[in-house]
Amino acid sequence: MESKRSDAPSPRDPAALLPEESVLSLDDYLDMQAAIGNRTRFEILYRLSHTDEFAPGELDEVIDVDDSTLHYHLGILRDVGLVEERVRTERDEDGTYTYYRATILGDVLLEDGIETLIRREREFRDVYDSSRE
């Protein structure tokens, strides 16, 4: 079967796309993709990716979920490597120790994935609109 992409032949096994000494497995990458497939986690990562960092209380103010739900979703994003938790040794003026920020993997997955698709939607729609034939 001929590849739809002209740049290089596609490997039979998608795991072969990984660098020889990859730190992450194909399942790790798929877990990251699955994690942002949830609206709440996508919004958390989006907010963190477009700011420096947020304390959980600050995220509560901009995302309409209860505290336990927020922490549950932050935990999933942290477990797959899209968000990191930074703990201060001393409380800030609000009494906060813990802050969250997007990792480079989170930034790249968001920017080069979902955000690119959204920005290019019209272009894709025009190319794949079968009613124009």
PDB file of C-alpha atoms in Angstrom:
ATOM      1  CA  MET A   1       0.000   0.000   0.000  1.00  0.00           C
ATOM      2  CA  GLU A   2       1.279   3.447  -0.901  1.00  0.00           C
ATOM      3  CA  SER A   3       1.779   6.050   1.829  1.00  0.00           C
ATOM      4  CA  LYS A   4      -0.351   9.219   1.781  1.00  0.00           C
ATOM      5  CA  ARG A   5       2.729  11.149   2.872  1.00  0.00           C
ATOM      6  CA  SER A   6       5.545  11.648   0.434  1.00  0.00           C
ATOM      7  CA  ASP A   7       8.339  12.463   2.902  1.00  0.00           C
ATOM      8  CA  ALA A   8       9.352   8.960   3.981  1.00  0.00           C
ATOM      9  CA  PRO A   9       8.010   5.440   4.059  1.00  0.00           C
ATOM     10  CA  SER A  10       5.878   4.641   7.094  1.00  0.00           C
ATOM     11  CA  PRO A  11       7.039   1.842   9.368  1.00  0.00           C
ATOM     12  CA  ARG A  12       4.704  -1.128   9.708  1.00  0.00           C
ATOM     13  CA  ASP A  13       4.771  -0.773  13.518  1.00  0.00           C
ATOM     14  CA  PRO A  14       4.074   2.787  14.761  1.00  0.00           C
ATOM     15  CA  ALA A  15       6.383   2.159  17.747  1.00  0.00           C
ATOM     16  CA  ALA A  16       9.242   2.171  15.225  1.00  0.00           C
ATOM     17  CA  LEU A  17       8.742   5.962  14.936  1.00  0.00           C
ATOM     18  CA  LEU A  18      10.331   6.365  18.369  1.00  0.00           C
ATOM     19  CA  PRO A  19      14.005   7.295  18.570  1.00  0.00           C
ATOM     20  CA  GLU A  20      16.277   4.336  19.229  1.00  0.00           C
ATOM     21  CA  GLU A  21      16.933   5.366  22.834  1.00  0.00           C
ATOM     22  CA  SER A  22      13.565   6.970  23.507  1.00  0.00           C
ATOM     23  CA  VAL A  23      12.812   7.831  27.109  1.00  0.00           C
ATOM     24  CA  LEU A  24       9.080   7.448  26.446  1.00  0.00           C
ATOM     25  CA  SER A  25       7.170   4.537  24.979  1.00  0.00           C
ATOM     26  CA  LEU A  26       4.442   4.743  22.371  1.00  0.00           C
ATOM     27  CA  ASP A  27       1.964   4.033  25.172  1.00  0.00           C
ATOM     28  CA  ASP A  28       3.338   7.032  27.106  1.00  0.00           C
ATOM     29  CA  TYR A  29       2.631   9.287  24.121  1.00  0.00           C
ATOM     30  CA  LEU A  30      -0.827   7.797  23.660  1.00  0.00           C
ATOM     31  CA  ASP A  31      -1.572   8.317  27.368  1.00  0.00           C
ATOM     32  CA  MET A  32      -0.679  12.008  26.962  1.00  0.00           C
ATOM     33  CA  GLN A  33      -3.007  12.318  23.983  1.00  0.00           C
ATOM     34  CA  ALA A  34      -5.803  10.527  25.843  1.00  0.00           C
ATOM     35  CA  ALA A  35      -5.354  12.778  28.881  1.00  0.00           C
ATOM     36  CA  ILE A  36      -6.121  15.951  26.957  1.00  0.00           C
ATOM     37  CA  GLY A  37      -9.081  14.263  25.274  1.00  0.00           C
ATOM     38  CA  ASN A  38     -11.073  15.256  28.350  1.00  0.00           C
ATOM     39  CA  ARG A  39     -12.535  18.788  28.281  1.00  0.00           C
ATOM     40  CA  THR A  40     -11.564  19.651  31.871  1.00  0.00           C
ATOM     41  CA  ARG A  41      -7.988  18.416  31.474  1.00  0.00           C
ATOM     42  CA  PHE A  42      -7.681  20.182  28.126  1.00  0.00           C
ATOM     43  CA  GLU A  43      -8.807  23.435  29.739  1.00  0.00           C
ATOM     44  CA  ILE A  44      -6.419  23.015  32.673  1.00  0.00           C
ATOM     45  CA  LEU A  45      -3.487  22.369  30.338  1.00  0.00           C
ATOM     46  CA  TYR A  46      -4.564  25.256  28.090  1.00  0.00           C
ATOM     47  CA  ARG A  47      -4.652  27.670  31.033  1.00  0.00           C
ATOM     48  CA  LEU A  48      -1.308  26.457  32.378  1.00  0.00           C
ATOM     49  CA  SER A  49       0.309  26.554  28.946  1.00  0.00           C
ATOM     50  CA  HIS A  50      -0.710  30.179  28.433  1.00  0.00           C
ATOM     51  CA  THR A  51       0.489  31.416  31.841  1.00  0.00           C
ATOM     52  CA  ASP A  52       3.579  30.901  33.925  1.00  0.00           C
ATOM     53  CA  GLU A  53       1.957  28.871  36.701  1.00  0.00           C
ATOM     54  CA  PHE A  54      -1.179  28.641  38.800  1.00  0.00           C
ATOM     55  CA  ALA A  55      -1.892  27.674  42.376  1.00  0.00           C
ATOM     56  CA  PRO A  56      -4.888  25.328  42.677  1.00  0.00           C
ATOM     57  CA  GLY A  57      -6.949  28.156  44.172  1.00  0.00           C
ATOM     58  CA  GLU A  58      -6.209  30.342  41.147  1.00  0.00           C
ATOM     59  CA  LEU A  59      -7.235  27.535  38.790  1.00  0.00           C
ATOM     60  CA  ASP A  60     -10.466  27.145  40.784  1.00  0.00           C
ATOM     61  CA  GLU A  61     -11.277  30.761  39.944  1.00  0.00           C
ATOM     62  CA  VAL A  62     -10.933  30.297  36.165  1.00  0.00           C
ATOM     63  CA  ILE A  63     -12.208  26.722  35.737  1.00  0.00           C
ATOM     64  CA  ASP A  64     -15.672  25.835  36.977  1.00  0.00           C
ATOM     65  CA  VAL A  65     -14.983  22.559  38.831  1.00  0.00           C
ATOM     66  CA  ASP A  66     -14.911  21.666  42.501  1.00  0.00           C
ATOM     67  CA  ASP A  67     -11.623  21.317  44.354  1.00  0.00           C
ATOM     68  CA  SER A  68     -11.509  17.494  44.413  1.00  0.00           C
ATOM     69  CA  THR A  69     -12.281  17.279  40.686  1.00  0.00           C
ATOM     70  CA  LEU A  70      -9.562  19.811  39.923  1.00  0.00           C
ATOM     71  CA  HIS A  71      -6.984  17.854  41.904  1.00  0.00           C
ATOM     72  CA  TYR A  72      -8.070  14.593  40.270  1.00  0.00           C
ATOM     73  CA  HIS A  73      -7.512  16.033  36.778  1.00  0.00           C
ATOM     74  CA  LEU A  74      -4.255  17.737  37.771  1.00  0.00           C
ATOM     75  CA  GLY A  75      -3.055  14.352  39.029  1.00  0.00           C
ATOM     76  CA  ILE A  76      -3.772  12.692  35.697  1.00  0.00           C
ATOM     77  CA  LEU A  77      -1.995  15.453  33.777  1.00  0.00           C
ATOM     78  CA  ARG A  78       0.949  15.227  36.162  1.00  0.00           C
ATOM     79  CA  ASP A  79       1.100  11.417  35.930  1.00  0.00           C
ATOM     80  CA  VAL A  80       1.424  11.493  32.122  1.00  0.00           C
ATOM     81  CA  GLY A  81       4.032  14.278  32.199  1.00  0.00           C
ATOM     82  CA  LEU A  82       2.032  17.198  30.787  1.00  0.00           C
ATOM     83  CA  VAL A  83       1.941  19.206  34.023  1.00  0.00           C
ATOM     84  CA  GLU A  84       4.471  19.560  36.794  1.00  0.00           C
ATOM     85  CA  GLU A  85       3.909  20.452  40.402  1.00  0.00           C
ATOM     86  CA  ARG A  86       6.246  22.891  42.092  1.00  0.00           C
ATOM     87  CA  VAL A  87       6.273  23.012  45.854  1.00  0.00           C
ATOM     88  CA  ARG A  88       7.703  26.018  47.649  1.00  0.00           C
ATOM     89  CA  THR A  89       9.503  25.582  50.956  1.00  0.00           C
ATOM     90  CA  GLU A  90       7.740  28.640  52.371  1.00  0.00           C
ATOM     91  CA  ARG A  91       4.179  29.808  51.915  1.00  0.00           C
ATOM     92  CA  ASP A  92       3.522  32.852  49.774  1.00  0.00           C
ATOM     93  CA  GLU A  93       1.363  35.784  50.926  1.00  0.00           C
ATOM     94  CA  ASP A  94      -1.788  33.736  50.200  1.00  0.00           C
ATOM     95  CA  GLY A  95      -0.532  30.771  52.223  1.00  0.00           C
ATOM     96  CA  THR A  96       0.074  28.655  49.140  1.00  0.00           C
ATOM     97  CA  TYR A  97       2.847  26.089  48.862  1.00  0.00           C
ATOM     98  CA  THR A  98       1.965  24.299  45.625  1.00  0.00           C
ATOM     99  CA  TYR A  99       1.894  25.591  42.060  1.00  0.00           C
ATOM    100  CA  TYR A 100       1.342  23.875  38.730  1.00  0.00           C
ATOM    101  CA  ARG A 101       2.715  24.636  35.289  1.00  0.00           C
ATOM    102  CA  ALA A 102       2.700  22.974  31.892  1.00  0.00           C
ATOM    103  CA  THR A 103       5.772  20.948  30.975  1.00  0.00           C
ATOM    104  CA  ILE A 104       7.459  21.337  27.596  1.00  0.00           C
ATOM    105  CA  LEU A 105       5.635  18.161  26.524  1.00  0.00           C
ATOM    106  CA  GLY A 106       2.336  19.747  27.561  1.00  0.00           C
ATOM    107  CA  ASP A 107       3.121  22.951  25.681  1.00  0.00           C
ATOM    108  CA  VAL A 108       4.145  21.115  22.512  1.00  0.00           C
ATOM    109  CA  LEU A 109       1.217  18.673  22.527  1.00  0.00           C
ATOM    110  CA  LEU A 110      -1.214  21.527  22.970  1.00  0.00           C
ATOM    111  CA  GLU A 111       0.362  23.977  20.521  1.00  0.00           C
ATOM    112  CA  ASP A 112       1.350  21.560  17.762  1.00  0.00           C
ATOM    113  CA  GLY A 113      -1.718  19.363  18.239  1.00  0.00           C
ATOM    114  CA  ILE A 114      -5.134  20.701  19.177  1.00  0.00           C
ATOM    115  CA  GLU A 115      -4.396  24.420  18.771  1.00  0.00           C
ATOM    116  CA  THR A 116      -2.933  23.870  15.290  1.00  0.00           C
ATOM    117  CA  LEU A 117      -5.964  21.821  14.252  1.00  0.00           C
ATOM    118  CA  ILE A 118      -8.312  24.517  15.541  1.00  0.00           C
ATOM    119  CA  ARG A 119      -6.396  27.330  13.810  1.00  0.00           C
ATOM    120  CA  ARG A 120      -6.317  25.414  10.525  1.00  0.00           C
ATOM    121  CA  GLU A 121      -9.915  24.150  10.618  1.00  0.00           C
ATOM    122  CA  ARG A 122     -11.117  26.253   7.690  1.00  0.00           C
ATOM    123  CA  GLU A 123      -8.215  25.095   5.531  1.00  0.00           C
ATOM    124  CA  PHE A 124      -8.890  21.437   6.378  1.00  0.00           C
ATOM    125  CA  ARG A 125     -12.630  21.833   5.857  1.00  0.00           C
ATOM    126  CA  ASP A 126     -12.092  23.308   2.387  1.00  0.00           C
ATOM    127  CA  VAL A 127      -9.727  20.497   1.375  1.00  0.00           C
ATOM    128  CA  TYR A 128     -11.961  17.684   2.628  1.00  0.00           C
ATOM    129  CA  ASP A 129     -15.396  19.069   1.759  1.00  0.00           C
ATOM    130  CA  SER A 130     -16.774  16.387  -0.568  1.00  0.00           C
ATOM    131  CA  SER A 131     -19.774  18.555  -1.529  1.00  0.00           C
ATOM    132  CA  ARG A 132     -17.475  20.785  -3.611  1.00  0.00           C
ATOM    133  CA  GLU A 133     -16.689  18.075  -6.153  1.00  0.00           C
TER     134      GLU A 133
END
